PDB file of C-alpha atoms in Angstrom:
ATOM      1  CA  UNK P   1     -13.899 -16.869  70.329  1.00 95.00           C
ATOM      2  CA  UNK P   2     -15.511 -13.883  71.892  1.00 98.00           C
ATOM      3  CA  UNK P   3     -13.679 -11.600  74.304  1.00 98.00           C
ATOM      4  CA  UNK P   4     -15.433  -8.629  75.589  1.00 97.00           C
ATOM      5  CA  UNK P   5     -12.982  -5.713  76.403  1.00 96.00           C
ATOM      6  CA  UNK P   6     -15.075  -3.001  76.846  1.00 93.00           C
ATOM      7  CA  UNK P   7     -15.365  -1.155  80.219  1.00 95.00           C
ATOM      8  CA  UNK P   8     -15.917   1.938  81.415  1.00 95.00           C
ATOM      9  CA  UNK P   9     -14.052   3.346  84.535  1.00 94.00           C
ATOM     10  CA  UNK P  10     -15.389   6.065  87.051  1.00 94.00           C
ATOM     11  CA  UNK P  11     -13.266   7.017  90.418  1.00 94.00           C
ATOM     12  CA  UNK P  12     -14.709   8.518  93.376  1.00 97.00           C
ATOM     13  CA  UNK P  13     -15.013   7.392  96.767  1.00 98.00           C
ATOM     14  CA  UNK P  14     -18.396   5.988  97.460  1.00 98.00           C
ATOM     15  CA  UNK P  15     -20.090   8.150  99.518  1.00 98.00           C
ATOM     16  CA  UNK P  16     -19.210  11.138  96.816  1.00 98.00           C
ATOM     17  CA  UNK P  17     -19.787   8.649  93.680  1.00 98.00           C
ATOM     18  CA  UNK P  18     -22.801  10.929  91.424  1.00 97.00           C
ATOM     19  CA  UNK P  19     -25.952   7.597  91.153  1.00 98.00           C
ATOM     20  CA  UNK P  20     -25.988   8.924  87.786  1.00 98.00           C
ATOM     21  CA  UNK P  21     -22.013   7.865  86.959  1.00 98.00           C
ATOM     22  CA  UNK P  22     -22.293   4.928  89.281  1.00 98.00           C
ATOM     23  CA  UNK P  23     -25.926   3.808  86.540  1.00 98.00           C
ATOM     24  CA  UNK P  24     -23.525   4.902  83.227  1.00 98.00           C
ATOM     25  CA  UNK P  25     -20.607   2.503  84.465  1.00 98.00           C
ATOM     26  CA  UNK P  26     -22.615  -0.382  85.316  1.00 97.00           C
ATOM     27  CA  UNK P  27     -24.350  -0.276  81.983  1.00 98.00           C
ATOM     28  CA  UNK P  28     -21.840  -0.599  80.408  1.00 98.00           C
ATOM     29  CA  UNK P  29     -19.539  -2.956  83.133  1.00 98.00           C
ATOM     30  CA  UNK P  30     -22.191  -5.067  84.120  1.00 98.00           C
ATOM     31  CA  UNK P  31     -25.483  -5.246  81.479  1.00 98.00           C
ATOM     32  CA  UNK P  32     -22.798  -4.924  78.324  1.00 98.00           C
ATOM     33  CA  UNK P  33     -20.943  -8.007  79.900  1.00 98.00           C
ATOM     34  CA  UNK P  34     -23.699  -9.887  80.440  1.00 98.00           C
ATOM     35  CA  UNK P  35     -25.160  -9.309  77.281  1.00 98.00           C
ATOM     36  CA  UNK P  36     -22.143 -10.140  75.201  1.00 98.00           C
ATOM     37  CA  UNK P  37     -22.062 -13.400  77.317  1.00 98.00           C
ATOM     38  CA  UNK P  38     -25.587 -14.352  76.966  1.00 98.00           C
ATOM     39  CA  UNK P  39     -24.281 -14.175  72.907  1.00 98.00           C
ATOM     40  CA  UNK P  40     -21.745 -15.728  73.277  1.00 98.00           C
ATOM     41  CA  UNK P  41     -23.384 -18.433  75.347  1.00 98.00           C
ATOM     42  CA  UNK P  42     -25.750 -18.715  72.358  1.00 98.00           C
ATOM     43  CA  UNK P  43     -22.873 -18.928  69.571  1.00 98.00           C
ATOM     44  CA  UNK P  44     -19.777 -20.050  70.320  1.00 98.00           C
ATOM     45  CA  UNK P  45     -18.979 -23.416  68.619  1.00 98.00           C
ATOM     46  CA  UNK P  46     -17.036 -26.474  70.792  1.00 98.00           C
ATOM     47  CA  UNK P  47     -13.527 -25.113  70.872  1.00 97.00           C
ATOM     48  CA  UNK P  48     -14.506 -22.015  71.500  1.00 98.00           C
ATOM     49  CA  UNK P  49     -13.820 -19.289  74.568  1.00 98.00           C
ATOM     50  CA  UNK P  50     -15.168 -16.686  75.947  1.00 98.00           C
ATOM     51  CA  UNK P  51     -12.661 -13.549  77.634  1.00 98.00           C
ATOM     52  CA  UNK P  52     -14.266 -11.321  79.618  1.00 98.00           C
ATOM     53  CA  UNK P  53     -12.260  -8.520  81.419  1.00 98.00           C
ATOM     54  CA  UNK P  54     -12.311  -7.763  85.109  1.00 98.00           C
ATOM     55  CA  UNK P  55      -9.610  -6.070  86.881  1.00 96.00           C
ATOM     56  CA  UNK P  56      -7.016  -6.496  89.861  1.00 96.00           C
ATOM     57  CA  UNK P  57      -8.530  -3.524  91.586  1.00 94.00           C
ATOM     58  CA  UNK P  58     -11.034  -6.704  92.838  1.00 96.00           C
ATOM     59  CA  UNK P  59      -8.466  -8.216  95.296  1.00 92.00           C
ATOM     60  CA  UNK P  60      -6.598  -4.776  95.583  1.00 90.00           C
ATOM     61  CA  UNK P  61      -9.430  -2.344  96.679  1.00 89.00           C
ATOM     62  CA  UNK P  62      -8.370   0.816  96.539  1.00 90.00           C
ATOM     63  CA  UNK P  63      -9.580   3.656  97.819  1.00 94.00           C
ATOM     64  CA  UNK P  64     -11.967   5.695  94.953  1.00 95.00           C
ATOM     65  CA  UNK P  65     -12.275   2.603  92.692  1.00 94.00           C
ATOM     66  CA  UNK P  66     -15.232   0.818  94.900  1.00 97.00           C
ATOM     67  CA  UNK P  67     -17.879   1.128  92.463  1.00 98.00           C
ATOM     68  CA  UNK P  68     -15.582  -0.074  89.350  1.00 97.00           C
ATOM     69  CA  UNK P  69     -14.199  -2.647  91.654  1.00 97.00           C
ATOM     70  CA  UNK P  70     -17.879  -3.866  92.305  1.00 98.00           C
ATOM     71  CA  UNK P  71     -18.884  -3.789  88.768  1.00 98.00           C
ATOM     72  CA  UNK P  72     -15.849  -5.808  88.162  1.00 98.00           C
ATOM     73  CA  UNK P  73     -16.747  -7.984  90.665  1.00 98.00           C
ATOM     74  CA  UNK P  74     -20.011  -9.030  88.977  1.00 98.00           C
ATOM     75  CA  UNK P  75     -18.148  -9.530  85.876  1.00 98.00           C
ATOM     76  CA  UNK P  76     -16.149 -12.535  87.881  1.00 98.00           C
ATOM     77  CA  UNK P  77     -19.130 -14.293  89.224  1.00 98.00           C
ATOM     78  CA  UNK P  78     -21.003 -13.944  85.398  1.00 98.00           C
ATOM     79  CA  UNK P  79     -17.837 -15.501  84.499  1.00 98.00           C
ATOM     80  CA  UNK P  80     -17.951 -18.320  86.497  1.00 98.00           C
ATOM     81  CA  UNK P  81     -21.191 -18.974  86.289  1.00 98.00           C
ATOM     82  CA  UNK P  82     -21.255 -19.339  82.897  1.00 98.00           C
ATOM     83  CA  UNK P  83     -18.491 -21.538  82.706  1.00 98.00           C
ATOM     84  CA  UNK P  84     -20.481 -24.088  84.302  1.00 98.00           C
ATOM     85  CA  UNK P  85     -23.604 -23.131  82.612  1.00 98.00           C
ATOM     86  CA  UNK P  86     -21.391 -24.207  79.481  1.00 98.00           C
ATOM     87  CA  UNK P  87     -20.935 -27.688  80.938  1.00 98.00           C
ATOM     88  CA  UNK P  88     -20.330 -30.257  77.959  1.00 98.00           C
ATOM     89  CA  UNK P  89     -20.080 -27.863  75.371  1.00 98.00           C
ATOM     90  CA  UNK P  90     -16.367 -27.726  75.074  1.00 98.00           C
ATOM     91  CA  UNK P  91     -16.144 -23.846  75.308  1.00 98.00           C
ATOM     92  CA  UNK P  92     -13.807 -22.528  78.249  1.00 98.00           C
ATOM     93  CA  UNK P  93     -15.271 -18.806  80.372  1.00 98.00           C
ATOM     94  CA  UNK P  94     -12.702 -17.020  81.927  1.00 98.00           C
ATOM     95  CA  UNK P  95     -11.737 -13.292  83.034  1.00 98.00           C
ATOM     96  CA  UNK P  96      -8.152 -11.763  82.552  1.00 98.00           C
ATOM     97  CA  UNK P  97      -8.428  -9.036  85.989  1.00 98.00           C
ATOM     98  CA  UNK P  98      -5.437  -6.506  84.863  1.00 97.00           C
ATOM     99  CA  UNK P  99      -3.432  -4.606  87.058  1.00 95.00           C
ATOM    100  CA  UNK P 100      -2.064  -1.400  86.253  1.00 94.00           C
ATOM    101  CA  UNK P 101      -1.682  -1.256  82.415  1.00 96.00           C
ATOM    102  CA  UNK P 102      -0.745   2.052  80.486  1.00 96.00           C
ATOM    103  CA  UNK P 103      -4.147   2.652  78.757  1.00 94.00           C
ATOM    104  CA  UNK P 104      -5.929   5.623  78.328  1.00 92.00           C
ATOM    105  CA  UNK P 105      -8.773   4.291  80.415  1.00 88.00           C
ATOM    106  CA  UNK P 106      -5.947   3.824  83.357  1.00 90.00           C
ATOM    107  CA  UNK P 107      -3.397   6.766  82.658  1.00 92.00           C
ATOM    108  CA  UNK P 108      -6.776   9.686  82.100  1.00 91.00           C
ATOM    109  CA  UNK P 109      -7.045  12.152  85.301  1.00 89.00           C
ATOM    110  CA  UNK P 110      -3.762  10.717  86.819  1.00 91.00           C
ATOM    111  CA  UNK P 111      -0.792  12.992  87.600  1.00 94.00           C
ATOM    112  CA  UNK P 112       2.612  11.545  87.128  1.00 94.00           C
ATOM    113  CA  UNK P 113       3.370  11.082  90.495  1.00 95.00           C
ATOM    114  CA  UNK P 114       0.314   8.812  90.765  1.00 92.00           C
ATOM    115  CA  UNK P 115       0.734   6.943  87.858  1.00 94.00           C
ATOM    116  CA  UNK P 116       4.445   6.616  88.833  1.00 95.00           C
ATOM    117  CA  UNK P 117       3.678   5.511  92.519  1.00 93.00           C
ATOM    118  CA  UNK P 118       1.264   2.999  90.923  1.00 91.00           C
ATOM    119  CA  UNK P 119       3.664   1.685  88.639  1.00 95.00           C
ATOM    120  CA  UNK P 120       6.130   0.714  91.194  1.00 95.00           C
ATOM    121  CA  UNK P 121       3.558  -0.897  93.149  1.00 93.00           C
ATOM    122  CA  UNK P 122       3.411  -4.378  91.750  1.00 95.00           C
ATOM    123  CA  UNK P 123       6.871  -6.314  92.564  1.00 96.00           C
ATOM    124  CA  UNK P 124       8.092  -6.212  88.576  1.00 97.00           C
ATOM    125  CA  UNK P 125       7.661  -2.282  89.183  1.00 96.00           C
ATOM    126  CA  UNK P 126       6.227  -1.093  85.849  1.00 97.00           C
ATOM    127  CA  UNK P 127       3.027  -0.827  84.594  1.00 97.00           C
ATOM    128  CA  UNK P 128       1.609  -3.296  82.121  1.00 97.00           C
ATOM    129  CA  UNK P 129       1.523  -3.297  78.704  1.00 97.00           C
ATOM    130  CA  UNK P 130      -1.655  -3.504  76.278  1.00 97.00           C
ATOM    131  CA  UNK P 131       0.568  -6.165  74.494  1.00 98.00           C
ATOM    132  CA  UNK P 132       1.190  -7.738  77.896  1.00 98.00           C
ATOM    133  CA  UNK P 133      -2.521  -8.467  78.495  1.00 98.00           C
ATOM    134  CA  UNK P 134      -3.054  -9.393  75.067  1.00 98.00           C
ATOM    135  CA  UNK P 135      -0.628 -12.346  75.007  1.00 98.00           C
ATOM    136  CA  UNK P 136      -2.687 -13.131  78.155  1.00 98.00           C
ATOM    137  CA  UNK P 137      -6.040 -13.214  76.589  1.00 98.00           C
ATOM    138  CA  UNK P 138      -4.424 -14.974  73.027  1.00 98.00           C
ATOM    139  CA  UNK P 139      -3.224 -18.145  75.410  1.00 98.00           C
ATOM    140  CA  UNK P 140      -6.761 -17.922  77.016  1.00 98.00           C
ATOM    141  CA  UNK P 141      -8.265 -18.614  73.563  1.00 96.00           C
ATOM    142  CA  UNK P 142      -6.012 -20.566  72.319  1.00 97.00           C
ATOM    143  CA  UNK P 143      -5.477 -24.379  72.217  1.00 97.00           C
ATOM    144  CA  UNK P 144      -2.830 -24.369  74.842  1.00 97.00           C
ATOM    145  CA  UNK P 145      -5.204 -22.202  77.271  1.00 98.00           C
ATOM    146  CA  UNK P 146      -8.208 -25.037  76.529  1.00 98.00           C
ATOM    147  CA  UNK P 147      -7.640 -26.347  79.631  1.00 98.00           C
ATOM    148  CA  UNK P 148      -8.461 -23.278  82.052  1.00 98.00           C
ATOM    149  CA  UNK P 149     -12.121 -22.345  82.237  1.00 98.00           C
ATOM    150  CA  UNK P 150     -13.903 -20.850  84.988  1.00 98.00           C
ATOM    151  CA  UNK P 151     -10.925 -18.903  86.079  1.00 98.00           C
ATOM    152  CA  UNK P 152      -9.771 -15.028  86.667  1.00 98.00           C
ATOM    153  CA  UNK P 153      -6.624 -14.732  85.593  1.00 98.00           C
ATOM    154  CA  UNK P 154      -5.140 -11.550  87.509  1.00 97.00           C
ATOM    155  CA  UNK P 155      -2.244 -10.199  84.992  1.00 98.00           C
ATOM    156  CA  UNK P 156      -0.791  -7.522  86.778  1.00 97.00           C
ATOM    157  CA  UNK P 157       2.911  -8.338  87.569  1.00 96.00           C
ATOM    158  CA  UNK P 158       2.567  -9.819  91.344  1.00 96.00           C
ATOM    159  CA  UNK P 159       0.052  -7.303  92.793  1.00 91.00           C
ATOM    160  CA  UNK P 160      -1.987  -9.355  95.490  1.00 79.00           C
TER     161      UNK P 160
END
């Protein structure tokens, strides 16, 4: 199993976003995916999975998280891709897209108010949990989540 968290996370609206940010995050967004997938396309035994992270802001959009939403969005079509590049192998490709989730990533440069008005956004009004999207991506690599491949799973308690 390989599941590749890492991310980086830059808000601005686009026509203020700094080329230089907008280059940093899709290094690491998009090329750092892609490369831990090409890996893992290489490695992982029949069985196997692949969990790449995404994030709700995808179907969401918005405003100030275009460019992260649009790195994210290449990180769903990778996914899918590769999961029928995999064909016959027996190794499931998905993405878990979060919503909301009290990281330091999400909570950094928020006031309360905003993180407040974002955690009553989703219809179970609170934000999610690390532990929440963990138990997401253990079913995804886990015999009872064999079954779903090529699929982003958006875990973010009901947001569209």
């Amino acid at each position: 199993m390989v599941v590749n968290a890492a991310g980086r996370m830059i808000l601005s609206t686009i026509a203020d976003l700094d080329l230089a940010a907008l280059d940093a995050m899709h290094r690491t967004n998009i090329r750092g995916t892609f490369v831990i997938a090409r890996e893992a396309a290489r490695r992982v035994r029949a069985g196997g999975s692949f969990v790449a992270f995404s994030t709700s802001v995808v179907g969401t959009q918005f405003p100030t998280y275009g460019a992260y939403a649009a790195s994210k969005g290449a990180v769903e079509a990778m996914t899918l891709i590769l999961a029928r590049e995999l064909r016959g192998r027996d190794v499931t490709v998905n993405a878990v897209a979060p919503g909301p989730t009290a990281t330091d990533m999400f909570l950094t440069g928020k006031t309360p108010e905003q993180i407040d008005r974002l955690a009553r956004t989703p219809p179970l009004e609170r934000l999610g949990t690390p532990d929440d999207i963990a138990a997401v991506v253990a079913f995804l690599a886990s015999p009872a989540g064999h079954w779903v491949n090529g699929q982003v799973l958006r875990a973010n308690g009901g947001l569209v």
